[in-house]
Amino acid sequence: MTGYDLAVIGLGYVGMPLAKEATAAGLRVVGYEVDPRKVDALNGGRSYIDDLTDADLEHMLAGGFRATLDESVLAQSRTIVICVPTPLDDDHRPDLSAVEGATATVAKNLTAGSLVVLESTTWPGTTDEVARPLLESSGLVAGRDFHLAFSPERIDPGNPKFGLRNTPKVVGGYTDACRDVAAAFYAQFIEQVVPVSGTREAEMAKLLENTYRHVNIALVNEMAIFCDELGINLWESIEAAATKPFGFQKFLPGPGVGGHCIPVDPSYLSYTVRKLGYPFRFVELAQEINERMPSYVVTRVQRLLNRHKKAVNGSRVALLGVTYKPDIADERETPALPVARGLLELGAELVFVDPHVKQWQVDGTPVPREENLAKAVAEADVTLLLQQHGAFDLAIVEDHGKLVLDTRGVLAEGERVERL
């Protein structure tokens, strides 16, 4: 087959690292996107992904990578990997419209002998029950005329230690032959491939990973609430427990959960279980606790001000860090949004400081940005540390904040500084 070794559908935080590593390994890679702005940016050498620098992109372009709006490249590609978003709809149900759209586009361009891999996080059974029938509408049969597999993405934006190449890659195929072909494909540029017996097992592995984190974060979040009432320093207790070399993994409380994985993925698993006729109580309880945290943070701000005879109404609140993770620009599902919404409803005047975010708004209302951390902290009635970006000089916050609520447990507690 002439053309491309790999076509990546969806050039976001999952698709672009995949394209980068495949290109670096010498594969002929093309990226297919429906957003012309992304295509223009990538072909112009301008990256919009945290983990992909402009220099990285220049190397990719020099290695033959290009982005396109032309779906016909799929017919010229030996392997097609689908990396499109899988959000929740307004009713917190899985929204597979992007997966269905991408798969239908693949079906129109599917050729015999191709490998199609879905990487988008989804409920167990999606590859077989949703993707396969769409692909087979081409007249080609999965497992006979083309190979079909699922391999969950494990991208951790901003992680300096683990990237695509050195994070083990789980692969499940529609048939054993599908699995083996997919595993051989990924082995070209990923150090360890972990084959499992089918697509459902691979789909479940991803949901299990993130549900595990979701539940344990909810545990420490709930403990943070009652430890505050009991006068217990939970942060110290967590560090003490973490000295145990076995049987314990450290999770930390915070203002809520963010990103795609933790707030969204467990709902895909809960959706699957509910189809069986009963609730997944662990997940739904964890969801309830974690979704409560932003309003609890607002309550703590209110209490902190009250202790100093101030009202939230009219007070200036400096929000430090509005992304969902430290040292990245990703704002997906950031808990800063519901926290800010709650403070605005109480009449607070907000300002935000974030070196990674140039503009930020809450429900269409712009929040003023302050570049100078010391100025923002000094002028605020209360400073709310939501994200511990490495660029923040924490000593400035400790020394100059009139009142400070630290939701990340990184500041020294004192007369003016409280931890969540």
mmCIF file of N, CA, C and O in Angstrom, residues 285-347:
data_model
loop_
_atom_site.group_PDB
_atom_site.id
_atom_site.type_symbol
_atom_site.label_atom_id
_atom_site.label_comp_id
_atom_site.label_asym_id
_atom_site.label_seq_id
_atom_site.Cartn_x
_atom_site.Cartn_y
_atom_site.Cartn_z
ATOM 1 N N LEU A 285 -21.323 7.910 44.587
ATOM 2 C CA LEU A 285 -21.013 8.593 45.846
ATOM 3 C C LEU A 285 -19.753 9.452 45.690
ATOM 4 O O LEU A 285 -19.701 10.601 46.149
ATOM 5 N N ALA A 286 -18.739 8.906 45.020
ATOM 6 C CA ALA A 286 -17.509 9.670 44.794
ATOM 7 C C ALA A 286 -17.803 10.918 43.966
ATOM 8 O O ALA A 286 -17.266 12.000 44.235
ATOM 9 N N GLN A 287 -18.662 10.756 42.964
ATOM 10 C CA GLN A 287 -19.034 11.896 42.128
ATOM 11 C C GLN A 287 -19.695 12.986 42.986
ATOM 12 O O GLN A 287 -19.393 14.170 42.858
ATOM 13 N N GLU A 288 -20.583 12.557 43.856
ATOM 14 C CA GLU A 288 -21.301 13.499 44.718
ATOM 15 C C GLU A 288 -20.336 14.249 45.628
ATOM 16 O O GLU A 288 -20.429 15.474 45.784
ATOM 17 N N ILE A 289 -19.380 13.537 46.206
ATOM 18 C CA ILE A 289 -18.427 14.170 47.124
ATOM 19 C C ILE A 289 -17.516 15.137 46.374
ATOM 20 O O ILE A 289 -17.313 16.285 46.791
ATOM 21 N N ASN A 290 -16.966 14.686 45.241
ATOM 22 C CA ASN A 290 -16.031 15.536 44.505
ATOM 23 C C ASN A 290 -16.709 16.761 43.901
ATOM 24 O O ASN A 290 -16.109 17.837 43.821
ATOM 25 N N GLU A 291 -17.959 16.607 43.490
ATOM 26 C CA GLU A 291 -18.694 17.753 42.952
ATOM 27 C C GLU A 291 -19.080 18.746 44.051
ATOM 28 O O GLU A 291 -19.371 19.903 43.770
ATOM 29 N N ARG A 292 -19.048 18.297 45.292
ATOM 30 C CA ARG A 292 -19.374 19.161 46.426
ATOM 31 C C ARG A 292 -18.207 20.071 46.798
ATOM 32 O O ARG A 292 -18.396 21.128 47.412
ATOM 33 N N MET A 293 -16.990 19.694 46.430
ATOM 34 C CA MET A 293 -15.804 20.400 46.923
ATOM 35 C C MET A 293 -15.737 21.883 46.534
ATOM 36 O O MET A 293 -15.372 22.711 47.373
ATOM 37 N N PRO A 294 -16.081 22.259 45.307
ATOM 38 C CA PRO A 294 -16.026 23.699 45.008
ATOM 39 C C PRO A 294 -16.909 24.542 45.927
ATOM 40 O O PRO A 294 -16.488 25.613 46.384
ATOM 41 N N SER A 295 -18.117 24.055 46.224
ATOM 42 C CA SER A 295 -18.987 24.826 47.113
ATOM 43 C C SER A 295 -18.434 24.828 48.537
ATOM 44 O O SER A 295 -18.588 25.817 49.277
ATOM 45 N N TYR A 296 -17.753 23.750 48.929
ATOM 46 C CA TYR A 296 -17.116 23.726 50.246
ATOM 47 C C TYR A 296 -15.981 24.737 50.311
ATOM 48 O O TYR A 296 -15.798 25.421 51.328
ATOM 49 N N VAL A 297 -15.237 24.872 49.227
ATOM 50 C CA VAL A 297 -14.164 25.866 49.171
ATOM 51 C C VAL A 297 -14.743 27.270 49.328
ATOM 52 O O VAL A 297 -14.202 28.104 50.066
ATOM 53 N N VAL A 298 -15.854 27.548 48.666
ATOM 54 C CA VAL A 298 -16.509 28.850 48.786
ATOM 55 C C VAL A 298 -16.937 29.097 50.236
ATOM 56 O O VAL A 298 -16.764 30.193 50.773
ATOM 57 N N THR A 299 -17.460 28.056 50.865
ATOM 58 C CA THR A 299 -17.863 28.174 52.273
ATOM 59 C C THR A 299 -16.673 28.488 53.162
ATOM 60 O O THR A 299 -16.756 29.304 54.091
ATOM 61 N N ARG A 300 -15.527 27.854 52.865
ATOM 62 C CA ARG A 300 -14.322 28.112 53.660
ATOM 63 C C ARG A 300 -13.822 29.544 53.471
ATOM 64 O O ARG A 300 -13.336 30.176 54.414
ATOM 65 N N VAL A 301 -13.918 30.062 52.245
ATOM 66 C CA VAL A 301 -13.550 31.455 51.997
ATOM 67 C C VAL A 301 -14.461 32.386 52.799
ATOM 68 O O VAL A 301 -14.001 33.338 53.437
ATOM 69 N N GLN A 302 -15.743 32.072 52.765
ATOM 70 C CA GLN A 302 -16.730 32.870 53.494
ATOM 71 C C GLN A 302 -16.429 32.857 54.993
ATOM 72 O O GLN A 302 -16.456 33.893 55.664
ATOM 73 N N ARG A 303 -16.099 31.694 55.522
ATOM 74 C CA ARG A 303 -15.802 31.564 56.942
ATOM 75 C C ARG A 303 -14.530 32.305 57.327
ATOM 76 O O ARG A 303 -14.449 32.949 58.388
ATOM 77 N N LEU A 304 -13.521 32.226 56.435
ATOM 78 C CA LEU A 304 -12.260 32.901 56.683
ATOM 79 C C LEU A 304 -12.462 34.420 56.767
ATOM 80 O O LEU A 304 -11.930 35.088 57.657
ATOM 81 N N LEU A 305 -13.251 34.944 55.839
ATOM 82 C CA LEU A 305 -13.539 36.382 55.862
ATOM 83 C C LEU A 305 -14.372 36.768 57.089
ATOM 84 O O LEU A 305 -14.129 37.804 57.726
ATOM 85 N N ASN A 306 -15.343 35.943 57.420
ATOM 86 C CA ASN A 306 -16.207 36.230 58.569
ATOM 87 C C ASN A 306 -15.400 36.348 59.861
ATOM 88 O O ASN A 306 -15.688 37.187 60.724
ATOM 89 N N ARG A 307 -14.394 35.486 59.992
ATOM 90 C CA ARG A 307 -13.580 35.505 61.204
ATOM 91 C C ARG A 307 -12.849 36.840 61.366
ATOM 92 O O ARG A 307 -12.441 37.203 62.469
ATOM 93 N N HIS A 308 -12.669 37.532 60.249
ATOM 94 C CA HIS A 308 -11.996 38.831 60.288
ATOM 95 C C HIS A 308 -12.978 39.966 60.011
ATOM 96 O O HIS A 308 -12.612 41.018 59.509
ATOM 97 N N LYS A 309 -14.262 39.678 60.323
ATOM 98 C CA LYS A 309 -15.327 40.676 60.251
ATOM 99 C C LYS A 309 -15.500 41.286 58.855
ATOM 100 O O LYS A 309 -15.715 42.487 58.701
ATOM 101 N N LYS A 310 -15.366 40.423 57.845
ATOM 102 C CA LYS A 310 -15.565 40.858 56.467
ATOM 103 C C LYS A 310 -16.603 39.980 55.796
ATOM 104 O O LYS A 310 -16.758 38.797 56.145
ATOM 105 N N ALA A 311 -17.313 40.547 54.837
ATOM 106 C CA ALA A 311 -18.276 39.781 54.042
ATOM 107 C C ALA A 311 -17.652 39.421 52.700
ATOM 108 O O ALA A 311 -16.762 40.113 52.210
ATOM 109 N N VAL A 312 -18.135 38.329 52.091
ATOM 110 C CA VAL A 312 -17.687 37.988 50.745
ATOM 111 C C VAL A 312 -18.124 39.084 49.786
ATOM 112 O O VAL A 312 -17.375 39.487 48.881
ATOM 113 N N ASN A 313 -19.342 39.591 49.998
ATOM 114 C CA ASN A 313 -19.891 40.644 49.141
ATOM 115 C C ASN A 313 -18.991 41.886 49.194
ATOM 116 O O ASN A 313 -18.803 42.487 50.249
ATOM 117 N N GLY A 314 -18.407 42.215 48.041
ATOM 118 C CA GLY A 314 -17.539 43.383 47.973
ATOM 119 C C GLY A 314 -16.077 43.091 48.237
ATOM 120 O O GLY A 314 -15.226 43.963 48.018
ATOM 121 N N SER A 315 -15.765 41.890 48.703
ATOM 122 C CA SER A 315 -14.361 41.541 48.957
ATOM 123 C C SER A 315 -13.660 41.188 47.652
ATOM 124 O O SER A 315 -14.248 40.611 46.736
ATOM 125 N N ARG A 316 -12.389 41.514 47.579
ATOM 126 C CA ARG A 316 -11.568 41.195 46.413
ATOM 127 C C ARG A 316 -10.899 39.840 46.660
ATOM 128 O O ARG A 316 -10.180 39.656 47.648
ATOM 129 N N VAL A 317 -11.143 38.902 45.766
ATOM 130 C CA VAL A 317 -10.600 37.549 45.904
ATOM 131 C C VAL A 317 -9.653 37.276 44.740
ATOM 132 O O VAL A 317 -10.042 37.385 43.570
ATOM 133 N N ALA A 318 -8.415 36.945 45.053
ATOM 134 C CA ALA A 318 -7.428 36.590 44.032
ATOM 135 C C ALA A 318 -7.387 35.074 43.889
ATOM 136 O O ALA A 318 -7.118 34.358 44.865
ATOM 137 N N LEU A 319 -7.682 34.576 42.696
ATOM 138 C CA LEU A 319 -7.633 33.141 42.400
ATOM 139 C C LEU A 319 -6.280 32.831 41.775
ATOM 140 O O LEU A 319 -5.958 33.332 40.691
ATOM 141 N N LEU A 320 -5.505 32.010 42.434
ATOM 142 C CA LEU A 320 -4.188 31.649 41.918
ATOM 143 C C LEU A 320 -4.262 30.277 41.246
ATOM 144 O O LEU A 320 -4.450 29.261 41.911
ATOM 145 N N GLY A 321 -4.155 30.267 39.912
ATOM 146 C CA GLY A 321 -4.180 29.015 39.161
ATOM 147 C C GLY A 321 -5.585 28.601 38.805
ATOM 148 O O GLY A 321 -6.353 28.217 39.688
ATOM 149 N N VAL A 322 -5.935 28.668 37.526
ATOM 150 C CA VAL A 322 -7.308 28.311 37.125
ATOM 151 C C VAL A 322 -7.338 27.113 36.185
ATOM 152 O O VAL A 322 -8.380 26.771 35.645
ATOM 153 N N THR A 323 -6.199 26.435 35.994
ATOM 154 C CA THR A 323 -6.173 25.214 35.182
ATOM 155 C C THR A 323 -6.446 24.016 36.080
ATOM 156 O O THR A 323 -6.431 24.129 37.307
ATOM 157 N N TYR A 324 -6.661 22.856 35.461
ATOM 158 C CA TYR A 324 -7.008 21.698 36.285
ATOM 159 C C TYR A 324 -5.782 20.962 36.818
ATOM 160 O O TYR A 324 -5.893 20.144 37.739
ATOM 161 N N LYS A 325 -4.600 21.239 36.239
ATOM 162 C CA LYS A 325 -3.351 20.628 36.707
ATOM 163 C C LYS A 325 -2.287 21.706 36.792
ATOM 164 O O LYS A 325 -2.373 22.725 36.112
ATOM 165 N N PRO A 326 -1.240 21.474 37.597
ATOM 166 C CA PRO A 326 -0.163 22.457 37.656
ATOM 167 C C PRO A 326 0.675 22.473 36.387
ATOM 168 O O PRO A 326 0.873 21.433 35.742
ATOM 169 N N ASP A 327 1.117 23.649 36.020
ATOM 170 C CA ASP A 327 2.116 23.861 34.963
ATOM 171 C C ASP A 327 1.659 23.488 33.562
ATOM 172 O O ASP A 327 2.470 23.175 32.688
ATOM 173 N N ILE A 328 0.347 23.511 33.329
ATOM 174 C CA ILE A 328 -0.193 23.338 31.987
ATOM 175 C C ILE A 328 -1.293 24.377 31.785
ATOM 176 O O ILE A 328 -1.764 24.999 32.729
ATOM 177 N N ALA A 329 -1.716 24.517 30.517
ATOM 178 C CA ALA A 329 -2.742 25.521 30.190
ATOM 179 C C ALA A 329 -4.133 24.913 30.062
ATOM 180 O O ALA A 329 -5.077 25.614 29.702
ATOM 181 N N ASP A 330 -4.264 23.643 30.355
ATOM 182 C CA ASP A 330 -5.522 22.916 30.141
ATOM 183 C C ASP A 330 -6.559 23.301 31.203
ATOM 184 O O ASP A 330 -6.333 23.127 32.393
ATOM 185 N N GLU A 331 -7.703 23.800 30.745
ATOM 186 C CA GLU A 331 -8.765 24.226 31.666
ATOM 187 C C GLU A 331 -9.955 23.274 31.689
ATOM 188 O O GLU A 331 -10.973 23.574 32.318
ATOM 189 N N ARG A 332 -9.852 22.118 31.019
ATOM 190 C CA ARG A 332 -11.002 21.223 30.935
ATOM 191 C C ARG A 332 -11.497 20.802 32.320
ATOM 192 O O ARG A 332 -10.744 20.292 33.135
ATOM 193 N N GLU A 333 -12.778 21.044 32.556
ATOM 194 C CA GLU A 333 -13.430 20.634 33.810
ATOM 195 C C GLU A 333 -12.730 21.198 35.048
ATOM 196 O O GLU A 333 -12.807 20.607 36.132
ATOM 197 N N THR A 334 -12.062 22.328 34.929
ATOM 198 C CA THR A 334 -11.336 22.865 36.075
ATOM 199 C C THR A 334 -12.280 23.230 37.213
ATOM 200 O O THR A 334 -13.316 23.870 36.990
ATOM 201 N N PRO A 335 -11.948 22.834 38.451
ATOM 202 C CA PRO A 335 -12.797 23.212 39.590
ATOM 203 C C PRO A 335 -12.767 24.708 39.867
ATOM 204 O O PRO A 335 -13.609 25.209 40.609
ATOM 205 N N ALA A 336 -11.805 25.427 39.274
ATOM 206 C CA ALA A 336 -11.763 26.875 39.467
ATOM 207 C C ALA A 336 -13.044 27.532 38.977
ATOM 208 O O ALA A 336 -13.473 28.562 39.522
ATOM 209 N N LEU A 337 -13.662 26.946 37.959
ATOM 210 C CA LEU A 337 -14.873 27.543 37.389
ATOM 211 C C LEU A 337 -16.044 27.538 38.369
ATOM 212 O O LEU A 337 -16.617 28.600 38.649
ATOM 213 N N PRO A 338 -16.437 26.374 38.941
ATOM 214 C CA PRO A 338 -17.536 26.426 39.915
ATOM 215 C C PRO A 338 -17.180 27.191 41.182
ATOM 216 O O PRO A 338 -18.062 27.789 41.805
ATOM 217 N N VAL A 339 -15.895 27.199 41.572
ATOM 218 C CA VAL A 339 -15.491 28.002 42.729
ATOM 219 C C VAL A 339 -15.728 29.479 42.437
ATOM 220 O O VAL A 339 -16.334 30.211 43.236
ATOM 221 N N ALA A 340 -15.270 29.934 41.275
ATOM 222 C CA ALA A 340 -15.450 31.332 40.893
ATOM 223 C C ALA A 340 -16.923 31.685 40.756
ATOM 224 O O ALA A 340 -17.358 32.772 41.173
ATOM 225 N N ARG A 341 -17.687 30.774 40.200
ATOM 226 C CA ARG A 341 -19.130 31.008 40.034
ATOM 227 C C ARG A 341 -19.779 31.219 41.397
ATOM 228 O O ARG A 341 -20.597 32.132 41.587
ATOM 229 N N GLY A 342 -19.421 30.387 42.375
ATOM 230 C CA GLY A 342 -19.986 30.510 43.716
ATOM 231 C C GLY A 342 -19.598 31.811 44.387
ATOM 232 O O GLY A 342 -20.416 32.438 45.071
ATOM 233 N N LEU A 343 -18.355 32.240 44.191
ATOM 234 C CA LEU A 343 -17.906 33.494 44.792
ATOM 235 C C LEU A 343 -18.583 34.703 44.149
ATOM 236 O O LEU A 343 -18.965 35.652 44.836
ATOM 237 N N LEU A 344 -18.757 34.652 42.827
ATOM 238 C CA LEU A 344 -19.442 35.748 42.139
ATOM 239 C C LEU A 344 -20.897 35.867 42.584
ATOM 240 O O LEU A 344 -21.424 36.973 42.738
ATOM 241 N N GLU A 345 -21.534 34.730 42.810
ATOM 242 C CA GLU A 345 -22.928 34.750 43.269
ATOM 243 C C GLU A 345 -23.052 35.405 44.645
ATOM 244 O O GLU A 345 -24.107 35.972 44.972
ATOM 245 N N LEU A 346 -21.993 35.356 45.437
ATOM 246 C CA LEU A 346 -21.996 35.983 46.764
ATOM 247 C C LEU A 346 -21.524 37.431 46.716
ATOM 248 O O LEU A 346 -21.411 38.088 47.753
ATOM 249 N N GLY A 347 -21.202 37.911 45.512
ATOM 250 C CA GLY A 347 -20.835 39.320 45.370
ATOM 251 C C GLY A 347 -19.361 39.625 45.439
ATOM 252 O O GLY A 347 -18.973 40.793 45.578
#
